[in-house]
XYZ file of C-alpha atoms in Angstrom:
694
model
C 71.788 18.418 14.909
C 72.064 16.580 11.597
C 70.311 17.812 8.494
C 68.130 14.648 8.536
C 67.009 15.318 12.098
C 66.221 18.907 11.244
C 64.058 17.774 8.315
C 62.223 15.302 10.550
C 61.504 17.987 13.142
C 60.268 20.335 10.440
C 57.907 17.678 9.053
C 56.578 16.895 12.531
C 56.025 20.577 13.182
C 54.130 20.959 9.923
C 51.971 17.904 10.653
C 51.209 19.188 14.136
C 50.286 22.584 12.773
C 48.045 20.963 10.109
C 46.342 18.797 12.709
C 45.847 21.766 15.015
C 44.441 23.821 12.171
C 42.106 21.011 11.127
C 40.958 20.571 14.689
C 40.061 24.248 14.923
C 38.359 24.244 11.507
C 36.706 20.833 11.825
C 35.254 20.317 15.296
C 34.361 16.784 16.292
C 30.652 15.867 16.128
C 28.717 16.709 19.266
C 27.663 13.621 21.205
C 24.669 15.018 23.030
C 21.760 12.985 24.259
C 18.349 13.766 22.805
C 17.460 15.586 26.027
C 20.553 17.787 25.756
C 19.921 18.609 22.112
C 16.248 19.278 22.850
C 17.195 21.655 25.669
C 19.645 23.461 23.385
C 16.913 24.114 20.830
C 14.585 25.407 23.547
C 17.309 27.813 24.639
C 17.876 29.001 21.073
C 14.163 29.760 20.809
C 13.809 31.377 24.228
C 11.449 28.656 25.467
C 11.371 28.181 29.225
C 8.686 25.469 29.367
C 6.783 23.188 27.016
C 3.341 21.762 27.602
C 3.555 17.988 28.142
C 1.989 15.872 25.442
C -1.018 13.702 26.271
C -0.576 9.999 26.933
C -1.865 7.259 24.700
C -2.752 5.273 27.833
C -6.403 6.015 28.541
C -6.059 4.880 32.171
C -3.717 7.773 32.987
C -5.034 11.170 34.098
C -3.264 12.996 31.247
C -4.620 10.686 28.560
C -5.384 11.987 25.089
C -8.829 13.269 24.235
C -11.163 10.902 22.412
C -14.352 12.939 22.846
C -15.460 14.277 19.474
C -17.286 17.167 21.155
C -13.909 18.478 22.356
C -11.904 17.558 19.276
C -12.001 20.825 17.352
C -10.828 23.739 19.529
C -9.501 25.440 16.375
C -12.212 24.617 13.825
C -11.100 27.073 11.152
C -8.250 25.823 8.990
C -5.983 28.131 7.004
C -7.589 28.734 3.617
C -5.619 26.610 1.200
C -6.720 28.797 -1.717
C -6.113 32.241 -0.233
C -2.820 34.097 -0.528
C -1.216 35.466 2.600
C -2.631 38.872 1.656
C -6.145 37.418 1.562
C -6.546 37.360 -2.213
C -8.356 34.285 -3.515
C -6.492 31.817 -5.715
C -8.648 31.236 -8.777
C -6.293 29.801 -11.401
C -3.724 27.052 -11.649
C -1.127 29.673 -12.538
C -1.781 31.512 -9.258
C -1.392 28.237 -7.389
C 1.934 27.290 -8.925
C 3.493 30.754 -8.932
C 2.081 32.276 -5.734
C 0.166 30.087 -3.299
C 2.217 26.909 -3.461
C 5.495 28.810 -2.789
C 3.849 30.516 0.210
C 2.781 27.181 1.696
C 6.205 25.637 1.094
C 7.913 28.587 2.778
C 5.686 28.236 5.857
C 6.295 24.495 6.125
C 10.034 24.950 5.699
C 10.325 27.797 8.185
C 7.950 26.618 10.913
C 7.202 22.894 10.576
C 9.642 20.683 8.660
C 12.768 22.760 8.123
C 14.786 23.685 5.073
C 17.054 21.486 2.998
C 20.339 23.419 3.245
C 22.075 24.912 0.251
C 25.142 22.799 1.049
C 23.250 19.479 1.027
C 25.777 16.980 -0.338
C 25.919 15.550 -3.804
C 25.189 11.804 -3.837
C 27.052 9.362 -6.080
C 25.413 5.975 -6.619
C 27.079 2.616 -7.189
C 25.680 -0.891 -7.594
C 27.267 -3.226 -5.047
C 25.481 -6.451 -5.985
C 23.145 -7.803 -8.658
C 21.419 -11.162 -8.366
C 18.427 -13.094 -9.648
C 15.836 -13.833 -6.974
C 12.269 -15.071 -6.641
C 9.694 -12.938 -4.854
C 7.039 -15.523 -4.108
C 6.573 -17.255 -7.463
C 7.823 -14.294 -9.517
C 11.382 -14.213 -10.921
C 13.033 -10.852 -10.363
C 16.356 -9.026 -10.561
C 17.646 -7.462 -7.341
C 20.281 -4.733 -7.205
C 21.822 -3.375 -4.014
C 22.961 0.231 -4.298
C 24.911 2.651 -2.136
C 24.541 6.387 -2.522
C 27.653 8.038 -1.104
C 27.065 11.568 0.142
C 30.035 13.820 -0.551
C 31.715 14.375 2.824
C 34.881 16.037 1.588
C 33.954 19.171 3.539
C 33.565 17.181 6.774
C 35.155 13.698 6.621
C 34.274 12.847 10.236
C 30.736 11.884 9.175
C 29.996 9.378 6.421
C 26.541 8.930 4.918
C 25.974 6.026 2.517
C 22.317 5.747 1.513
C 21.191 2.132 1.151
C 18.694 1.275 -1.578
C 17.505 -2.113 -2.850
C 15.970 -2.087 -6.337
C 13.927 -5.068 -7.557
C 12.351 -5.367 -11.005
C 10.446 -8.182 -12.755
C 12.814 -10.454 -14.645
C 10.245 -10.814 -17.414
C 9.975 -7.058 -18.063
C 10.582 -6.121 -21.680
C 10.269 -2.357 -21.245
C 10.836 0.197 -18.460
C 8.660 -0.427 -15.416
C 7.080 1.965 -12.902
C 8.537 1.710 -9.404
C 7.235 2.183 -5.878
C 9.909 3.379 -3.467
C 9.276 1.980 0.015
C 10.799 3.306 3.210
C 12.504 0.222 4.670
C 15.800 -1.631 4.959
C 15.312 -4.084 2.116
C 18.095 -6.642 1.689
C 20.720 -4.682 3.596
C 21.784 -6.225 6.926
C 20.861 -4.374 10.114
C 23.552 -2.220 11.694
C 25.527 -3.762 14.595
C 23.447 -3.955 17.740
C 20.147 -3.338 15.969
C 17.275 -5.730 16.724
C 16.833 -8.549 14.250
C 13.211 -8.383 13.133
C 11.982 -11.816 12.078
C 8.404 -11.336 10.982
C 6.181 -14.415 10.759
C 4.808 -15.368 7.360
C 1.357 -14.013 6.524
C -1.514 -16.153 7.818
C -3.240 -18.546 5.424
C -5.509 -16.657 3.078
C -3.759 -13.314 3.580
C -2.900 -11.168 0.598
C 0.581 -11.673 -0.847
C 3.208 -9.207 0.392
C 3.146 -5.802 -1.253
C 6.423 -6.566 -3.009
C 4.932 -9.632 -4.675
C 1.787 -7.732 -5.660
C 3.895 -4.972 -7.183
C 5.908 -7.374 -9.320
C 2.783 -9.280 -10.347
C 1.287 -6.016 -11.573
C 4.360 -5.187 -13.612
C 5.891 -2.695 -11.180
C 9.314 -2.681 -9.605
C 10.021 -1.621 -6.061
C 12.907 0.045 -4.272
C 13.507 -0.117 -0.545
C 15.281 2.993 0.715
C 16.676 2.696 4.230
C 15.848 5.816 6.267
C 18.305 4.844 9.009
C 21.136 5.102 6.477
C 20.113 8.717 5.836
C 19.307 10.030 9.299
C 18.830 8.376 12.694
C 15.324 8.306 14.155
C 16.223 10.082 17.407
C 17.325 13.431 18.725
C 20.785 12.210 19.680
C 21.468 11.584 15.995
C 20.838 15.154 14.863
C 24.569 15.945 14.990
C 25.214 12.901 12.804
C 23.680 11.503 9.618
C 23.102 13.892 6.751
C 21.862 16.646 9.090
C 25.064 16.394 11.106
C 27.136 16.212 7.932
C 25.937 19.555 6.580
C 26.220 21.139 10.062
C 29.746 19.737 10.573
C 28.605 17.799 13.621
C 27.112 20.808 15.392
C 23.540 21.394 16.652
C 20.749 22.555 14.379
C 19.517 26.087 13.987
C 15.753 26.678 14.419
C 14.827 26.445 10.735
C 17.152 23.539 9.914
C 15.586 20.372 8.583
C 14.383 17.528 10.767
C 14.419 13.793 10.132
C 11.210 13.783 8.052
C 12.673 16.240 5.588
C 16.021 14.419 5.622
C 14.378 11.080 4.845
C 12.450 12.770 2.032
C 15.702 14.272 0.718
C 17.221 10.778 0.685
C 14.247 9.429 -1.260
C 14.718 12.205 -3.803
C 18.357 11.215 -4.195
C 17.157 7.667 -4.813
C 14.907 9.018 -7.549
C 17.946 10.784 -9.020
C 19.460 7.343 -9.552
C 16.262 5.826 -10.939
C 16.168 8.572 -13.564
C 19.468 7.221 -14.912
C 18.355 3.567 -15.020
C 17.044 2.525 -18.430
C 14.990 -0.322 -16.916
C 12.881 2.168 -14.923
C 9.990 4.333 -16.091
C 11.230 7.307 -14.069
C 8.162 9.406 -14.914
C 6.089 6.966 -12.872
C 7.914 6.481 -9.580
C 5.908 6.486 -6.349
C 6.714 6.675 -2.648
C 5.214 4.710 0.268
C 5.577 4.462 4.007
C 3.675 3.542 7.173
C 3.499 5.356 10.514
C 6.458 7.770 10.828
C 7.500 6.689 7.369
C 3.964 7.438 6.191
C 4.679 10.984 7.341
C 7.959 10.882 5.422
C 6.237 9.568 2.291
C 3.739 12.432 2.363
C 6.537 14.971 2.892
C 8.504 13.434 0.005
C 5.543 13.681 -2.354
C 4.686 17.204 -1.253
C 8.129 18.670 -1.911
C 9.404 16.661 -4.894
C 6.998 16.963 -7.807
C 8.877 14.298 -9.765
C 7.134 11.609 -7.704
C 3.970 10.515 -9.504
C 2.065 8.748 -6.740
C 2.093 8.277 -2.969
C 0.610 5.706 -0.587
C 0.441 7.329 2.858
C -0.037 4.617 5.489
C -1.347 5.382 9.008
C 0.653 8.596 9.211
C -1.071 10.456 12.061
C 0.383 13.663 13.511
C 3.067 15.196 11.333
C 1.490 13.403 8.382
C -2.130 13.515 7.222
C -3.637 14.329 10.657
C -4.700 17.912 11.301
C -2.499 19.554 13.951
C -5.470 21.653 15.037
C -7.475 18.590 16.061
C -7.516 17.727 19.761
C -7.641 13.970 19.310
C -4.928 11.455 20.136
C -1.396 12.524 19.337
C -0.955 16.273 19.655
C 1.470 19.020 18.706
C 2.806 18.738 22.265
C 3.868 15.153 21.572
C 5.751 16.244 18.474
C 7.524 19.016 20.407
C 8.654 16.676 23.193
C 12.124 15.137 23.327
C 10.920 11.831 21.855
C 9.633 13.170 18.528
C 10.958 16.715 18.032
C 13.759 15.444 15.804
C 11.229 14.782 13.041
C 10.431 18.472 12.804
C 12.193 21.811 12.372
C 13.450 23.374 15.589
C 10.972 26.231 15.126
C 8.112 23.768 15.525
C 8.857 23.634 19.271
C 7.370 27.127 19.573
C 3.881 25.689 19.095
C 4.200 23.564 22.223
C 5.558 26.397 24.365
C 3.704 27.360 27.539
C 6.289 29.925 28.651
C 8.785 31.693 26.406
C 10.227 35.082 25.595
C 7.528 35.341 22.909
C 4.779 34.255 25.317
C 3.122 30.975 24.355
C 1.854 29.334 21.196
C -0.364 26.374 20.338
C -1.605 24.433 17.321
C -3.984 27.220 16.399
C -1.016 29.513 15.780
C 0.506 27.310 13.074
C 0.499 29.105 9.715
C -0.214 25.841 7.858
C -1.775 22.462 8.575
C -1.920 18.930 7.183
C -4.543 19.689 4.537
C -2.009 21.984 2.889
C 0.673 19.291 2.984
C -1.742 17.001 1.129
C -2.612 19.850 -1.246
C 1.068 20.188 -2.188
C 0.729 16.719 -3.757
C -1.984 17.866 -6.178
C -2.789 17.027 -8.902
C -0.704 13.852 -8.591
C -2.046 10.518 -7.334
C -2.418 10.642 -3.533
C -3.838 7.682 -1.552
C -4.463 8.087 2.206
C -4.629 4.719 4.013
C -5.578 3.725 7.549
C -6.625 0.607 9.454
C -8.930 0.302 12.460
C -8.234 0.722 16.195
C -9.638 -2.710 17.008
C -6.782 -4.293 15.053
C -4.023 -1.976 16.278
C -4.269 1.170 14.154
C -4.726 3.228 17.288
C -7.264 5.991 17.851
C -4.125 8.010 18.631
C -3.650 8.500 14.869
C -6.958 10.375 14.454
C -8.476 8.765 11.391
C -11.299 11.313 11.252
C -8.869 14.234 11.495
C -6.885 12.814 8.599
C -10.060 12.382 6.563
C -10.975 16.008 7.286
C -7.553 17.067 6.018
C -8.057 15.099 2.795
C -11.468 16.714 2.290
C -10.004 20.179 2.911
C -7.260 19.536 0.336
C -9.836 18.715 -2.318
C -10.300 22.225 -3.767
C -6.665 22.316 -4.887
C -6.990 19.002 -6.718
C -10.073 20.311 -8.506
C -8.431 23.645 -9.337
C -5.601 21.754 -11.035
C -7.966 19.610 -13.099
C -7.892 16.504 -10.914
C -10.717 14.788 -9.059
C -10.856 14.847 -5.261
C -12.766 12.562 -2.881
C -16.078 13.677 -4.347
C -17.389 15.153 -1.089
C -18.464 18.648 -0.175
C -15.771 21.087 0.947
C -17.203 21.200 4.488
C -14.474 19.308 6.313
C -16.175 20.078 9.646
C -19.229 17.978 8.782
C -17.897 15.323 6.436
C -17.562 11.925 8.110
C -15.400 9.012 7.107
C -17.015 6.342 4.936
C -17.515 2.906 6.418
C -14.550 0.603 6.882
C -13.552 -1.135 3.634
C -15.466 1.416 1.558
C -12.935 3.105 -0.665
C -13.160 6.546 -2.213
C -11.087 5.661 -5.233
C -12.608 7.501 -8.182
C -10.223 10.457 -8.245
C -6.572 11.397 -8.092
C -7.084 11.938 -4.338
C -8.148 8.684 -2.689
C -9.066 7.389 0.770
C -9.600 3.899 2.143
C -9.766 2.597 5.706
C -9.226 -1.160 5.721
C -10.187 -3.589 8.480
C -6.608 -4.450 9.485
C -4.113 -2.929 11.882
C -1.171 -0.522 11.765
C -0.214 -1.368 8.206
C -1.229 -0.514 4.677
C -1.031 -4.188 3.654
C -4.765 -4.796 3.076
C -4.965 -1.689 0.888
C -2.198 -2.580 -1.561
C -4.444 -4.445 -3.979
C -6.827 -1.495 -4.070
C -3.974 0.966 -4.406
C -2.489 -0.899 -7.367
C -5.820 -1.155 -9.165
C -6.450 2.562 -8.543
C -2.965 3.710 -9.564
C -2.969 1.336 -12.517
C -5.767 3.333 -14.148
C -3.319 6.221 -14.604
C 0.125 4.626 -14.691
C 1.117 2.402 -17.639
C 2.146 -1.071 -16.529
C 2.266 -4.587 -17.924
C 1.229 -7.205 -15.359
C 3.501 -10.194 -15.005
C 1.535 -13.382 -15.637
C 0.708 -14.997 -12.307
C 0.995 -18.792 -12.396
C -2.381 -20.479 -12.487
C -1.749 -22.225 -9.156
C -1.140 -18.996 -7.199
C -4.042 -17.199 -5.469
C -4.834 -13.715 -6.730
C -7.509 -11.317 -5.503
C -9.973 -9.533 -7.759
C -9.842 -5.893 -6.697
C -12.825 -4.426 -8.531
C -15.584 -3.306 -6.106
C -18.221 -5.610 -7.589
C -16.071 -8.696 -7.034
C -15.490 -7.598 -3.450
C -19.261 -7.319 -2.933
C -19.806 -10.711 -4.552
C -17.216 -12.240 -2.222
C -19.088 -10.831 0.778
C -22.328 -12.298 -0.611
C -20.782 -15.716 -1.027
C -19.246 -15.630 2.446
C -22.683 -14.902 3.874
C -24.190 -17.719 1.802
C -21.552 -20.166 3.048
C -22.345 -19.336 6.668
C -26.042 -20.169 6.230
C -25.334 -23.884 5.926
C -27.698 -26.525 4.585
C -25.557 -27.099 1.480
C -25.011 -30.629 0.173
C -23.887 -29.774 -3.378
C -21.420 -26.918 -3.841
C -20.876 -25.547 -7.352
C -17.585 -23.702 -7.896
C -16.261 -21.972 -10.972
C -16.485 -18.956 -13.240
C -19.374 -17.282 -15.079
C -20.511 -20.537 -16.703
C -21.094 -22.019 -13.264
C -22.375 -18.739 -11.786
C -25.096 -17.965 -14.305
C -26.867 -21.255 -13.743
C -27.819 -20.504 -10.148
C -27.968 -16.698 -10.251
C -30.944 -14.424 -9.695
C -29.910 -12.155 -12.580
C -30.414 -15.050 -15.053
C -33.994 -16.077 -14.206
C -34.442 -18.569 -17.072
C -31.253 -20.384 -16.140
C -32.159 -20.252 -12.443
C -35.501 -21.872 -13.221
C -33.656 -24.667 -15.021
C -31.326 -25.012 -12.004
C -34.284 -25.424 -9.663
C -36.028 -27.947 -11.934
C -32.913 -30.099 -12.012
C -31.497 -29.754 -8.492
C -34.327 -28.843 -6.103
C -34.239 -31.185 -3.123
C -30.509 -31.832 -3.339
C -29.602 -28.635 -1.456
C -27.376 -27.242 -4.200
C -25.751 -23.805 -3.918
C -23.845 -21.861 -6.551
C -20.489 -20.232 -5.647
C -19.249 -19.338 -9.121
C -18.162 -15.824 -10.039
C -17.855 -14.325 -13.505
C -14.458 -13.808 -15.183
C -12.627 -15.726 -12.467
C -9.470 -17.558 -13.373
C -8.115 -20.397 -11.272
C -5.998 -17.846 -9.381
C -9.103 -15.926 -8.330
C -11.000 -19.066 -7.331
C -8.058 -20.093 -5.162
C -8.124 -16.696 -3.468
C -11.847 -16.947 -2.762
C -11.478 -20.444 -1.359
C -8.573 -19.363 0.835
C -10.646 -16.434 2.073
C -13.484 -18.396 3.565
C -16.046 -19.271 0.893
C -15.871 -23.000 1.664
C -15.010 -22.800 5.353
C -17.481 -24.686 7.523
C -19.762 -25.651 4.622
C -18.986 -29.409 4.635
C -20.773 -30.311 1.396
C -21.164 -33.892 0.269
C -20.433 -33.092 -3.397
C -18.425 -30.300 -5.033
C -18.864 -29.611 -8.752
C -15.995 -27.695 -10.350
C -15.988 -26.080 -13.785
C -13.175 -23.570 -14.327
C -10.163 -22.772 -16.460
C -11.688 -21.204 -19.549
C -10.649 -17.698 -18.443
C -7.049 -18.868 -18.103
C -6.836 -19.571 -21.813
C -4.693 -16.989 -23.563
C -1.895 -16.557 -26.045
C 0.891 -17.232 -23.542
C -0.885 -19.688 -21.234
C -0.088 -23.354 -21.695
C -2.273 -26.356 -21.062
C 0.232 -27.472 -18.434
C -0.143 -24.189 -16.513
C -3.947 -24.357 -16.627
C -3.810 -27.958 -15.450
C -1.577 -26.959 -12.522
C -4.090 -24.314 -11.566
C -7.040 -26.690 -11.651
C -5.071 -29.350 -9.804
C -4.331 -26.783 -7.082
C -8.021 -25.854 -6.864
C -8.886 -29.528 -6.427
C -6.205 -29.875 -3.740
C -7.657 -26.939 -1.804
C -11.191 -28.294 -2.184
C -10.079 -31.670 -0.852
C -8.283 -30.061 2.083
C -11.254 -27.908 3.062
C -13.909 -30.563 2.429
C -12.112 -33.900 2.935
C -15.281 -36.020 2.904
C -16.774 -34.473 -0.235
C -16.761 -36.110 -3.652
C -15.173 -33.753 -6.176
C -16.815 -33.769 -9.605
C -14.515 -32.056 -12.101
C -16.192 -30.990 -15.332
C -14.031 -30.639 -18.413
C -13.635 -27.139 -19.837
C -16.399 -26.499 -22.369
C -15.467 -25.851 -26.009
C -14.890 -22.223 -27.012
C -16.119 -21.500 -30.514
C -15.247 -17.829 -29.992
C -11.593 -18.915 -29.949
C -11.165 -21.881 -32.314
C -7.403 -21.838 -31.702
C -8.118 -22.623 -28.053
C -9.832 -25.935 -28.793
C -6.603 -28.012 -28.849
C -5.544 -26.454 -25.536
C -8.932 -27.284 -24.023
C -8.687 -30.869 -25.245
C -5.214 -31.237 -23.720
C -6.324 -29.797 -20.376
C -9.329 -32.107 -20.303
C -7.125 -35.133 -20.996
C -4.978 -34.074 -18.049
C -8.017 -33.610 -15.805
C -9.214 -37.099 -16.642
C -6.047 -38.395 -14.973
C -6.616 -36.601 -11.648
C -6.734 -38.962 -8.717
C -9.605 -39.002 -6.248
C -12.151 -37.137 -8.367
C -15.046 -37.903 -10.696
C -14.440 -36.482 -14.160
C -17.275 -35.431 -16.470
C -16.694 -34.418 -20.092
C -19.732 -33.482 -22.204
C -17.898 -31.729 -25.015
C -18.881 -34.323 -27.588
C -22.491 -33.200 -27.043
C -21.872 -29.436 -26.982
C -22.027 -28.059 -30.501
C -22.615 -24.443 -31.501
C -26.383 -24.809 -31.030
C -25.801 -25.334 -27.298
C -24.094 -21.963 -26.809
C -25.186 -18.336 -26.756
C -24.274 -15.853 -29.451
C -20.992 -15.200 -27.630
C -20.028 -18.809 -28.551
C -18.778 -19.268 -24.981
C -21.638 -19.505 -22.479
C -24.169 -22.338 -22.687
C -27.804 -21.665 -23.435
C -30.636 -23.627 -21.815
C -29.957 -26.586 -24.088
C -26.296 -26.656 -23.072
C -27.038 -26.404 -19.349
C -29.552 -29.231 -19.601
C -26.909 -31.460 -21.192
C -24.634 -30.677 -18.229
C -27.441 -31.380 -15.761
C -28.179 -34.718 -17.411
C -24.528 -35.708 -16.909
C -24.471 -34.667 -13.248
C -27.772 -35.993 -11.955
C -26.876 -39.690 -12.117
C -23.860 -38.960 -9.897
C -26.036 -37.012 -7.470
C -28.566 -39.848 -7.292
C -25.798 -42.363 -6.717
C -24.264 -40.393 -3.854
C -27.295 -38.658 -2.316
C -30.290 -40.665 -3.407
C -33.336 -39.081 -5.024
C -34.005 -35.392 -4.361
C -36.144 -34.554 -1.336
C -39.410 -32.671 -1.488
C -37.887 -29.736 0.392
C -34.667 -27.888 -0.328
C -32.576 -26.389 2.494
C -29.870 -24.614 0.515
C -29.508 -20.855 1.033
C -31.420 -18.597 -1.358
C -29.619 -17.937 -4.631
C -27.588 -14.765 -5.062
C -26.741 -12.680 -8.100
C -24.508 -10.009 -9.497
C -24.410 -7.216 -6.869
C -24.219 -4.596 -9.610
C -27.600 -5.716 -10.971
C -29.499 -4.701 -7.837
């Protein structure tokens, strides 16, 4: 044998030995089905049989309970403010140093699992940066990959996908909401391609657009890039990576904890980004990702705020409640992967340890919510009639929020403002928010989404989190989120449905005050001038053109069919950075919507009144009014040459009786021309007023 051949054989022998050694040290990932993995965990725990979970189909004999009289078989919750030895927790120091660690230990051991000590380090890189528009808002989008160190087990690769979007106009670091979702990353091969239809006319803008408009950024973090949402994936993803492809042990983490770990690694990156206000990063999710959002917030105190959407069992719902989804559903082979292996014990009907049920759990959902205290925590649900199923147990989640309240108060925060009797407290009515504290609740009238609650969430969170709203173009609809404006909108919707309206006044506070019950002198002037012409006032104070557009697109003109529409708006759009061109675009858009919704009506556009409180605004007002005079298909009325300071109130903005009479004298000839003289009787709906004045 030649020396060269001998060397070759030696090299081959060494390579074979290395490969054999690697094979023995690095087993290939298990490729079990979910059923096989589930059975393995049962065997590890000594479980011979599990109780089947109830069905969500009410026509089946094993359907879930929806009888409130049978909903509380375990009415006594673990005391959130009592140590395991029974001693009461009376100070914040006791909470942080004693009680909170006890609760975390119980959740990690029995419910959600532990993040392992060998969880991999994640290194982030930006793969793409581009300028985009989110609706009308310019933004900067960055795609990032977080590579989990797999040097200890190269057979599994985990690259966390995150999409970060910030307002292009931001001049200082912005707060960010992290959303569980795929973002701009393409779906994996073979995954369904979800093409969602655009929101219906009049719907709120997408959450992403609302966030940017309010001066926030957002970051999509893709849970599927962290851990698969099935039991077969437990030997893969980050859980499989740390276990070297082998099955879990009973207290190992499940998918909820893994997704939360991934979100925390995303926050690690955000803390290094100078464009982000990393002290004010929030987390959001809906359904199973609502569970994950709550878990993220509970365990990582760096997150400042959470929006928990329709989370149900494993999230905000009490495990001890017998309503809808049950512990036995979570311990079945379809959902067990969310939880720690030990959680299966609480669905066991026959095991070496006997049997256990929800009443044996050492902790419950109220304590998961309490782990978020005193940080901003918003619990969101929809209604069953629209698809947010009874299965989720809205009342049980509300009870959990009530029961978490004492911890918020102990730590100096405000809770829901209810009593501590979670057994008796009932949910508020739909669309009635409990938004005065750091712990908040709101059930909207939509389906399995938190979409209708975003505007309320942002207004609520914005009271505590510094942000600089991005100016919304004047021709884009924007909701007013304060409760009084919501009540006024409901009033005006009811007024519109009453019919009998021939003249429809639209605008801001200048229009509103004239026909409002809370300004009796002005209302008397309104009646003297317009009685018999069936005039109704639909103005609302402080509205900009954006807000008027939103109200119009949300039903305030639908089905009214007036003969004349009088519009006076735009004064609230005037500001340091707002141009006459932008205000004109907004008013032009309002006119376009009015014409579309009332095609036979004559539109009477009134020029913006002079503002002697802001003399610098007068040239802008003059320019806007010149533009309005050029609008096609409308009547234009400008009375500014008659409105001097004696025609305005002390605020130098709103007309007094003299000013309103000048406006009436300009309008009445048009009304007579189009409608004839006023009738003896008036059929317009009764006037309304400011709901807060009742």
